[in-house]
Every structure is written in structure tokens, then in C-alpha cells.
Amino acid sequence: MKLWIALSLGVGLLMGQSRLEVQGHRGARAVMPENTLPAFEYAIRIGADVLELDLAVTQDNVLVVSHDAHINNKICAGPEGAERKIRALTLAQVRQWDCGAKANPEFPKQKAVPGTKIPTLEEILALAVRGKFHFNIETKSDPRQPDLQPAPAEFARLVVEAVRKRGLAARVVIQSFDWRTIDEVKKIAPEIRVAALHPAGMADAVLRLDYVKAMHERGYPIASPHYRFVSKDKVAQAHQLGMKVVPWTANDAKVWDDLLAAGVDGIITDDPAALIEHLKSKGLR
């Protein structure tokens, strides 16, 4: 397997394919509280190529970094009985929560960092001066619950304005499960790359050729399926159309090896440091 992976990657490099991107999921959720400044700073220090993060929008239209539309009280501590829906809270109210005080029990290596607040997108983009890494920004949007986020066009406008303000268009991908949002990004900011996420457990999540073609026809340069739906043939089909494949969220060596053998362009992982060490052990970094 090691020889096959090395040969496959070597052929890709000769054909102009860049090295595999290591994307730190929610910063580095395996080690630090998710979607927090400590998590992103850690991912930068260990050499992640991309910081992957999620966005919600407050009542006063501030982009904040959160995977959940409601502040997750399993990993955040806040006022007793307080409103948790981020869209119903101002930034000042969101800042009342400590999202580093509780280590997530699902990740044994994760360290608590008490006093850690939910950051704004502006604060995360400000980290750009610390290296040449990129940002993979997910707009959390649920068409079934429109009260949890702005309309797609407004959400896209807010994100694009934040990215352009920092001059980071070339270092940003905007991704979403709600393709309406990335369609709006393409309309107003064709210079910013977009990625189409596919939810696990749904029939149309499978990275079949017809769906790859559909994404290609809509102008999406990156497909991001769950890692279980990736195979060498399917990745090759995407590459033939000039698209990249960046699966989520793979956290163990066997899955990493399978994805490397399939020829993916990047891997989104909760433990970017471990993936980097794994690549180094195979002479791939």
C-alpha cells in the first residue's frame, strides 16, 4: 500500500497536481475546543494547509464562527436559561458564553481552554498574516429553517464583503450543504472558489458521475463528499472534468491511506497534526 500511494502521488505531481491539502476541521477539534481561536492558532502552528470553519450570523448581522445554529451547551458554558439561538442574539450576548471551558468528551485528546469566546469571522481572517495557509469557510444554512440564518443572497454578501475587506479572495473557499448560498457567491464574487458539500446518509451524497457533472455544469470547482463515498474511479471522473475532491471528515490512518490511494486533493480532518505526521512517515510531506 505504501509503495502504491507513493507512486500514485508521484504521478499526480508530475501531472501538475499539488501536494495533498491538510485541512484542520473546525481548526483542530481533536485537540482544541472547536471553532475557537486556540484551535485555529494550533492548526497554524502545526502546519495545516487550510483552516476549515463554520459560520452563523447574529441578530446584529455579525458573522461568528460556530458549527451549530444554537450555542451548544454541551461544549459551551453560559447564562442559566439564556437564549441559545445565535440568530436571535447580538454579538455581545454571544460573547457571554465560554466555549473553551468544557473539553468535548468525544475527543479524548482535546484540552479545555477556559475563557474562550466564540470568535468572529473577522478575528479568524486576521490570522492570515501568520502564514500562507488558506481558509475553507462553510456557511451553515438550512432551507427548512429560514429563521436560523439570513437568506442565501444576504449570507453570501456578508461573507464576500468580509473576505474582500481583508484582500483574501485568493486564499478562501466558501462551501455549503445549501448550494443556494454558493450559487449566490458565484454571482457576486466569481474570483472566490466554492465547494459543494454532500451530506452523509443521503442517496444523492454518492459521488457518482452524474452528480459530478451536475456540479461541473453549475461551475463548482470542488466536490466535498463524506469520505465513505470516495473511490479512485469517482475521483478520476471528477479530475477529468477539472474538479478537485476534498472529502470530510477522516480521522484514522486506514481511511487516510484509502483516500490517498483514491487520489483525493485534500482531506478534512479533526486531527491535522496526526495526518501531517502520517504523511511524513510515508515520505509524502
mmCIF file of C-alpha atoms in Angstrom, residues 33-285:
data_model
loop_
_atom_site.group_PDB
_atom_site.id
_atom_site.type_symbol
_atom_site.label_atom_id
_atom_site.label_comp_id
_atom_site.label_asym_id
_atom_site.label_seq_id
_atom_site.Cartn_x
_atom_site.Cartn_y
_atom_site.Cartn_z
ATOM 1 C CA PRO A 33 -12.146 23.402 21.515
ATOM 2 C CA GLU A 34 -13.747 23.501 18.095
ATOM 3 C CA ASN A 35 -14.052 26.669 16.035
ATOM 4 C CA THR A 36 -12.085 28.754 18.544
ATOM 5 C CA LEU A 37 -9.018 30.946 18.257
ATOM 6 C CA PRO A 38 -6.904 28.404 20.201
ATOM 7 C CA ALA A 39 -7.929 25.684 17.721
ATOM 8 C CA PHE A 40 -7.053 27.765 14.675
ATOM 9 C CA GLU A 41 -3.795 29.021 16.197
ATOM 10 C CA TYR A 42 -2.840 25.410 16.938
ATOM 11 C CA ALA A 43 -3.630 24.358 13.364
ATOM 12 C CA ILE A 44 -1.405 27.154 12.062
ATOM 13 C CA ARG A 45 1.463 26.157 14.362
ATOM 14 C CA ILE A 46 1.461 22.507 13.301
ATOM 15 C CA GLY A 47 1.404 23.394 9.599
ATOM 16 C CA ALA A 48 -2.155 22.798 8.391
ATOM 17 C CA ASP A 49 -2.649 23.998 4.826
ATOM 18 C CA VAL A 50 -6.253 25.096 5.344
ATOM 19 C CA LEU A 51 -8.333 26.251 8.300
ATOM 20 C CA GLU A 52 -11.852 24.825 7.949
ATOM 21 C CA LEU A 53 -14.577 26.694 9.855
ATOM 22 C CA ASP A 54 -18.333 27.212 10.107
ATOM 23 C CA LEU A 55 -20.379 30.392 10.150
ATOM 24 C CA ALA A 56 -23.537 31.566 11.858
ATOM 25 C CA VAL A 57 -24.934 35.111 11.860
ATOM 26 C CA THR A 58 -26.019 37.088 14.911
ATOM 27 C CA GLN A 59 -29.108 39.260 15.249
ATOM 28 C CA ASP A 60 -26.944 42.323 14.512
ATOM 29 C CA ASN A 61 -25.559 40.648 11.365
ATOM 30 C CA VAL A 62 -22.104 39.750 12.658
ATOM 31 C CA LEU A 63 -20.532 36.615 11.203
ATOM 32 C CA VAL A 64 -19.463 34.343 14.054
ATOM 33 C CA VAL A 65 -17.679 31.015 13.930
ATOM 34 C CA SER A 66 -19.986 28.241 15.102
ATOM 35 C CA HIS A 67 -20.993 24.870 13.710
ATOM 36 C CA ASP A 68 -24.355 24.979 15.445
ATOM 37 C CA ALA A 69 -27.196 27.437 14.894
ATOM 38 C CA HIS A 70 -27.847 27.216 18.646
ATOM 39 C CA ILE A 71 -24.922 27.639 21.029
ATOM 40 C CA ASN A 72 -24.046 24.104 22.026
ATOM 41 C CA ASN A 73 -24.344 23.915 25.818
ATOM 42 C CA LYS A 74 -22.590 20.536 25.821
ATOM 43 C CA ILE A 75 -19.345 22.296 24.972
ATOM 44 C CA CYS A 76 -20.127 25.904 25.993
ATOM 45 C CA ALA A 77 -20.995 27.385 29.387
ATOM 46 C CA GLY A 78 -23.265 30.424 29.615
ATOM 47 C CA PRO A 79 -26.040 32.170 31.494
ATOM 48 C CA GLU A 80 -28.580 29.795 33.036
ATOM 49 C CA GLY A 81 -31.703 29.520 30.889
ATOM 50 C CA ALA A 82 -30.398 32.022 28.327
ATOM 51 C CA GLU A 83 -31.477 32.080 24.684
ATOM 52 C CA ARG A 84 -29.088 29.955 22.602
ATOM 53 C CA LYS A 85 -30.269 30.637 19.027
ATOM 54 C CA ILE A 86 -27.430 32.680 17.550
ATOM 55 C CA ARG A 87 -29.658 34.459 15.024
ATOM 56 C CA ALA A 88 -31.695 35.787 17.981
ATOM 57 C CA LEU A 89 -28.628 37.043 19.890
ATOM 58 C CA THR A 90 -26.436 40.104 19.479
ATOM 59 C CA LEU A 91 -22.676 39.668 19.352
ATOM 60 C CA ALA A 92 -22.469 40.995 22.911
ATOM 61 C CA GLN A 93 -24.864 38.270 24.063
ATOM 62 C CA VAL A 94 -22.955 35.571 22.173
ATOM 63 C CA ARG A 95 -19.771 36.743 23.910
ATOM 64 C CA GLN A 96 -21.313 35.868 27.284
ATOM 65 C CA TRP A 97 -20.681 32.201 26.546
ATOM 66 C CA ASP A 98 -17.433 30.379 27.319
ATOM 67 C CA CYS A 99 -16.829 27.764 24.629
ATOM 68 C CA GLY A 100 -13.483 26.580 25.929
ATOM 69 C CA ALA A 101 -14.391 25.691 29.498
ATOM 70 C CA LYS A 102 -15.628 22.189 28.679
ATOM 71 C CA ALA A 103 -13.479 19.629 26.876
ATOM 72 C CA ASN A 104 -15.545 17.603 24.406
ATOM 73 C CA PRO A 105 -15.687 14.018 25.777
ATOM 74 C CA GLU A 106 -15.921 12.659 22.226
ATOM 75 C CA PHE A 107 -12.272 13.689 21.711
ATOM 76 C CA PRO A 108 -10.029 12.304 24.486
ATOM 77 C CA LYS A 109 -7.036 14.451 23.461
ATOM 78 C CA GLN A 110 -8.988 17.702 23.499
ATOM 79 C CA LYS A 111 -7.853 20.247 26.095
ATOM 80 C CA ALA A 112 -10.173 22.747 27.732
ATOM 81 C CA VAL A 113 -9.202 26.404 27.347
ATOM 82 C CA PRO A 114 -11.373 28.320 29.842
ATOM 83 C CA GLY A 115 -12.325 31.862 28.906
ATOM 84 C CA THR A 116 -12.508 31.121 25.171
ATOM 85 C CA LYS A 117 -15.276 33.030 23.398
ATOM 86 C CA ILE A 118 -16.987 32.315 20.081
ATOM 87 C CA PRO A 119 -14.837 34.252 17.580
ATOM 88 C CA THR A 120 -15.984 36.429 14.727
ATOM 89 C CA LEU A 121 -15.005 35.664 11.144
ATOM 90 C CA GLU A 122 -13.050 38.922 11.178
ATOM 91 C CA GLU A 123 -10.897 37.615 14.034
ATOM 92 C CA ILE A 124 -10.133 34.391 12.179
ATOM 93 C CA LEU A 125 -9.344 36.112 8.884
ATOM 94 C CA ALA A 126 -6.967 38.404 10.796
ATOM 95 C CA LEU A 127 -4.789 35.317 11.375
ATOM 96 C CA ALA A 128 -3.879 35.336 7.674
ATOM 97 C CA VAL A 129 -0.714 37.346 8.375
ATOM 98 C CA ARG A 130 0.706 34.357 10.275
ATOM 99 C CA GLY A 131 1.305 32.235 7.198
ATOM 100 C CA LYS A 132 0.303 31.235 3.682
ATOM 101 C CA PHE A 133 -2.471 28.851 4.713
ATOM 102 C CA HIS A 134 -5.950 29.114 3.215
ATOM 103 C CA PHE A 135 -9.451 29.254 4.693
ATOM 104 C CA ASN A 136 -12.350 26.906 3.945
ATOM 105 C CA ILE A 137 -15.455 28.746 5.165
ATOM 106 C CA GLU A 138 -18.757 26.895 5.470
ATOM 107 C CA THR A 139 -22.000 28.828 5.512
ATOM 108 C CA LYS A 140 -24.331 26.931 7.838
ATOM 109 C CA SER A 141 -27.686 27.269 6.121
ATOM 110 C CA ASP A 142 -30.791 25.118 6.468
ATOM 111 C CA PRO A 143 -33.544 25.801 3.886
ATOM 112 C CA ARG A 144 -36.027 24.050 6.191
ATOM 113 C CA GLN A 145 -35.384 26.574 8.985
ATOM 114 C CA PRO A 146 -35.004 30.026 7.398
ATOM 115 C CA ASP A 147 -35.173 31.748 10.793
ATOM 116 C CA LEU A 148 -31.724 30.371 11.700
ATOM 117 C CA GLN A 149 -29.729 32.338 9.134
ATOM 118 C CA PRO A 150 -30.045 35.172 6.609
ATOM 119 C CA ALA A 151 -31.427 34.485 3.145
ATOM 120 C CA PRO A 152 -28.791 32.958 0.826
ATOM 121 C CA ALA A 153 -28.082 36.187 -1.061
ATOM 122 C CA GLU A 154 -27.586 38.144 2.167
ATOM 123 C CA PHE A 155 -25.447 35.426 3.727
ATOM 124 C CA ALA A 156 -23.256 35.354 0.633
ATOM 125 C CA ARG A 157 -22.937 39.152 0.626
ATOM 126 C CA LEU A 158 -21.811 39.251 4.260
ATOM 127 C CA VAL A 159 -19.140 36.607 3.739
ATOM 128 C CA VAL A 160 -17.850 38.044 0.472
ATOM 129 C CA GLU A 161 -17.574 41.520 1.992
ATOM 130 C CA ALA A 162 -15.549 40.147 4.925
ATOM 131 C CA VAL A 163 -13.194 38.257 2.609
ATOM 132 C CA ARG A 164 -12.697 41.175 0.240
ATOM 133 C CA LYS A 165 -12.111 43.581 3.133
ATOM 134 C CA ARG A 166 -9.042 41.531 4.052
ATOM 135 C CA GLY A 167 -7.960 41.019 0.438
ATOM 136 C CA LEU A 168 -8.154 37.240 0.867
ATOM 137 C CA ALA A 169 -10.222 36.137 -2.122
ATOM 138 C CA ALA A 170 -7.351 34.042 -3.497
ATOM 139 C CA ARG A 171 -6.950 32.239 -0.166
ATOM 140 C CA VAL A 172 -10.593 31.398 0.514
ATOM 141 C CA VAL A 173 -13.045 28.656 -0.437
ATOM 142 C CA ILE A 174 -16.694 29.080 0.527
ATOM 143 C CA GLN A 175 -18.529 25.791 0.939
ATOM 144 C CA SER A 176 -22.031 24.773 1.907
ATOM 145 C CA PHE A 177 -24.528 21.947 2.030
ATOM 146 C CA ASP A 178 -27.031 24.571 0.894
ATOM 147 C CA TRP A 179 -25.965 25.111 -2.696
ATOM 148 C CA ARG A 180 -28.138 28.233 -2.943
ATOM 149 C CA THR A 181 -25.535 30.063 -0.872
ATOM 150 C CA ILE A 182 -22.595 29.133 -3.068
ATOM 151 C CA ASP A 183 -24.615 29.972 -6.180
ATOM 152 C CA GLU A 184 -25.044 33.478 -4.733
ATOM 153 C CA VAL A 185 -21.310 33.681 -4.005
ATOM 154 C CA LYS A 186 -20.564 32.804 -7.620
ATOM 155 C CA LYS A 187 -22.862 35.591 -8.830
ATOM 156 C CA ILE A 188 -21.248 38.366 -6.827
ATOM 157 C CA ALA A 189 -17.685 37.080 -6.424
ATOM 158 C CA PRO A 190 -16.578 34.845 -9.295
ATOM 159 C CA GLU A 191 -12.983 35.225 -8.093
ATOM 160 C CA ILE A 192 -13.746 33.214 -4.931
ATOM 161 C CA ARG A 193 -13.732 29.429 -5.200
ATOM 162 C CA VAL A 194 -16.714 27.448 -3.946
ATOM 163 C CA ALA A 195 -17.159 23.849 -2.841
ATOM 164 C CA ALA A 196 -20.304 21.735 -2.858
ATOM 165 C CA LEU A 197 -20.698 19.697 0.311
ATOM 166 C CA HIS A 198 -22.625 16.405 0.284
ATOM 167 C CA PRO A 199 -24.356 15.159 3.444
ATOM 168 C CA ALA A 200 -23.715 11.592 4.574
ATOM 169 C CA GLY A 201 -26.594 9.132 4.592
ATOM 170 C CA MET A 202 -28.410 10.529 1.572
ATOM 171 C CA ALA A 203 -28.705 8.812 -1.791
ATOM 172 C CA ASP A 204 -27.523 11.857 -3.717
ATOM 173 C CA ALA A 205 -24.463 12.142 -1.456
ATOM 174 C CA VAL A 206 -22.745 9.449 -3.508
ATOM 175 C CA LEU A 207 -20.084 10.980 -5.719
ATOM 176 C CA ARG A 208 -21.455 9.419 -8.906
ATOM 177 C CA LEU A 209 -20.536 10.704 -12.342
ATOM 178 C CA ASP A 210 -23.971 12.242 -12.941
ATOM 179 C CA TYR A 211 -23.745 14.331 -9.795
ATOM 180 C CA VAL A 212 -20.176 15.337 -10.548
ATOM 181 C CA LYS A 213 -21.375 16.501 -13.964
ATOM 182 C CA ALA A 214 -24.203 18.435 -12.325
ATOM 183 C CA MET A 215 -21.720 20.231 -10.076
ATOM 184 C CA HIS A 216 -19.426 20.877 -13.015
ATOM 185 C CA GLU A 217 -22.288 22.366 -15.039
ATOM 186 C CA ARG A 218 -23.070 24.706 -12.143
ATOM 187 C CA GLY A 219 -19.439 25.818 -12.102
ATOM 188 C CA TYR A 220 -18.411 24.271 -8.789
ATOM 189 C CA PRO A 221 -14.653 23.564 -8.893
ATOM 190 C CA ILE A 222 -14.560 21.453 -5.711
ATOM 191 C CA ALA A 223 -16.656 18.477 -4.569
ATOM 192 C CA SER A 224 -16.628 17.661 -0.845
ATOM 193 C CA PRO A 225 -18.369 14.349 -0.128
ATOM 194 C CA HIS A 226 -18.214 12.311 3.053
ATOM 195 C CA TYR A 227 -15.106 10.126 2.883
ATOM 196 C CA ARG A 228 -17.211 6.940 2.735
ATOM 197 C CA PHE A 229 -18.434 7.923 -0.728
ATOM 198 C CA VAL A 230 -14.979 8.297 -2.279
ATOM 199 C CA SER A 231 -13.349 5.823 -4.677
ATOM 200 C CA LYS A 232 -10.491 6.028 -7.140
ATOM 201 C CA ASP A 233 -12.841 5.838 -10.149
ATOM 202 C CA LYS A 234 -15.087 8.580 -8.829
ATOM 203 C CA VAL A 235 -12.146 10.870 -8.088
ATOM 204 C CA ALA A 236 -10.794 10.237 -11.590
ATOM 205 C CA GLN A 237 -14.159 11.200 -13.058
ATOM 206 C CA ALA A 238 -14.079 14.492 -11.161
ATOM 207 C CA HIS A 239 -10.495 15.163 -12.224
ATOM 208 C CA GLN A 240 -11.400 14.590 -15.869
ATOM 209 C CA LEU A 241 -13.835 17.489 -15.521
ATOM 210 C CA GLY A 242 -11.175 19.665 -13.928
ATOM 211 C CA MET A 243 -12.653 19.417 -10.433
ATOM 212 C CA LYS A 244 -10.948 18.717 -7.130
ATOM 213 C CA VAL A 245 -12.217 16.294 -4.490
ATOM 214 C CA VAL A 246 -11.806 17.135 -0.790
ATOM 215 C CA PRO A 247 -13.667 14.666 1.460
ATOM 216 C CA TRP A 248 -14.717 15.162 5.076
ATOM 217 C CA THR A 249 -14.093 14.233 7.969
ATOM 218 C CA ALA A 250 -11.443 11.484 8.058
ATOM 219 C CA ASN A 251 -9.646 10.788 11.329
ATOM 220 C CA ASP A 252 -7.776 7.473 11.154
ATOM 221 C CA ALA A 253 -4.786 6.104 9.272
ATOM 222 C CA LYS A 254 -6.637 3.415 7.313
ATOM 223 C CA VAL A 255 -9.122 5.925 5.930
ATOM 224 C CA TRP A 256 -6.313 8.356 5.112
ATOM 225 C CA ASP A 257 -4.484 5.633 3.179
ATOM 226 C CA ASP A 258 -7.639 4.718 1.261
ATOM 227 C CA LEU A 259 -8.197 8.366 0.329
ATOM 228 C CA LEU A 260 -4.568 8.804 -0.720
ATOM 229 C CA ALA A 261 -4.832 5.740 -2.944
ATOM 230 C CA ALA A 262 -8.033 7.175 -4.453
ATOM 231 C CA GLY A 263 -6.142 10.328 -5.439
ATOM 232 C CA VAL A 264 -8.084 12.962 -3.488
ATOM 233 C CA ASP A 265 -6.789 16.524 -3.479
ATOM 234 C CA GLY A 266 -7.244 17.206 0.224
ATOM 235 C CA ILE A 267 -8.530 15.712 3.455
ATOM 236 C CA ILE A 268 -10.595 17.496 6.095
ATOM 237 C CA THR A 269 -9.657 16.067 9.487
ATOM 238 C CA ASP A 270 -10.183 16.785 13.172
ATOM 239 C CA ASP A 271 -6.507 15.959 13.822
ATOM 240 C CA PRO A 272 -4.368 17.780 11.241
ATOM 241 C CA ALA A 273 -1.140 17.235 13.204
ATOM 242 C CA ALA A 274 -1.624 13.455 13.155
ATOM 243 C CA LEU A 275 -2.390 13.493 9.427
ATOM 244 C CA ILE A 276 0.718 15.546 8.719
ATOM 245 C CA GLU A 277 2.848 13.083 10.704
ATOM 246 C CA HIS A 278 1.211 10.202 8.830
ATOM 247 C CA LEU A 279 2.107 11.792 5.503
ATOM 248 C CA LYS A 280 5.663 12.395 6.673
ATOM 249 C CA SER A 281 6.013 8.753 7.683
ATOM 250 C CA LYS A 282 5.231 7.798 4.097
ATOM 251 C CA GLY A 283 7.548 10.366 2.568
ATOM 252 C CA LEU A 284 4.607 12.361 1.267
ATOM 253 C CA ARG A 285 5.356 15.631 3.048
#
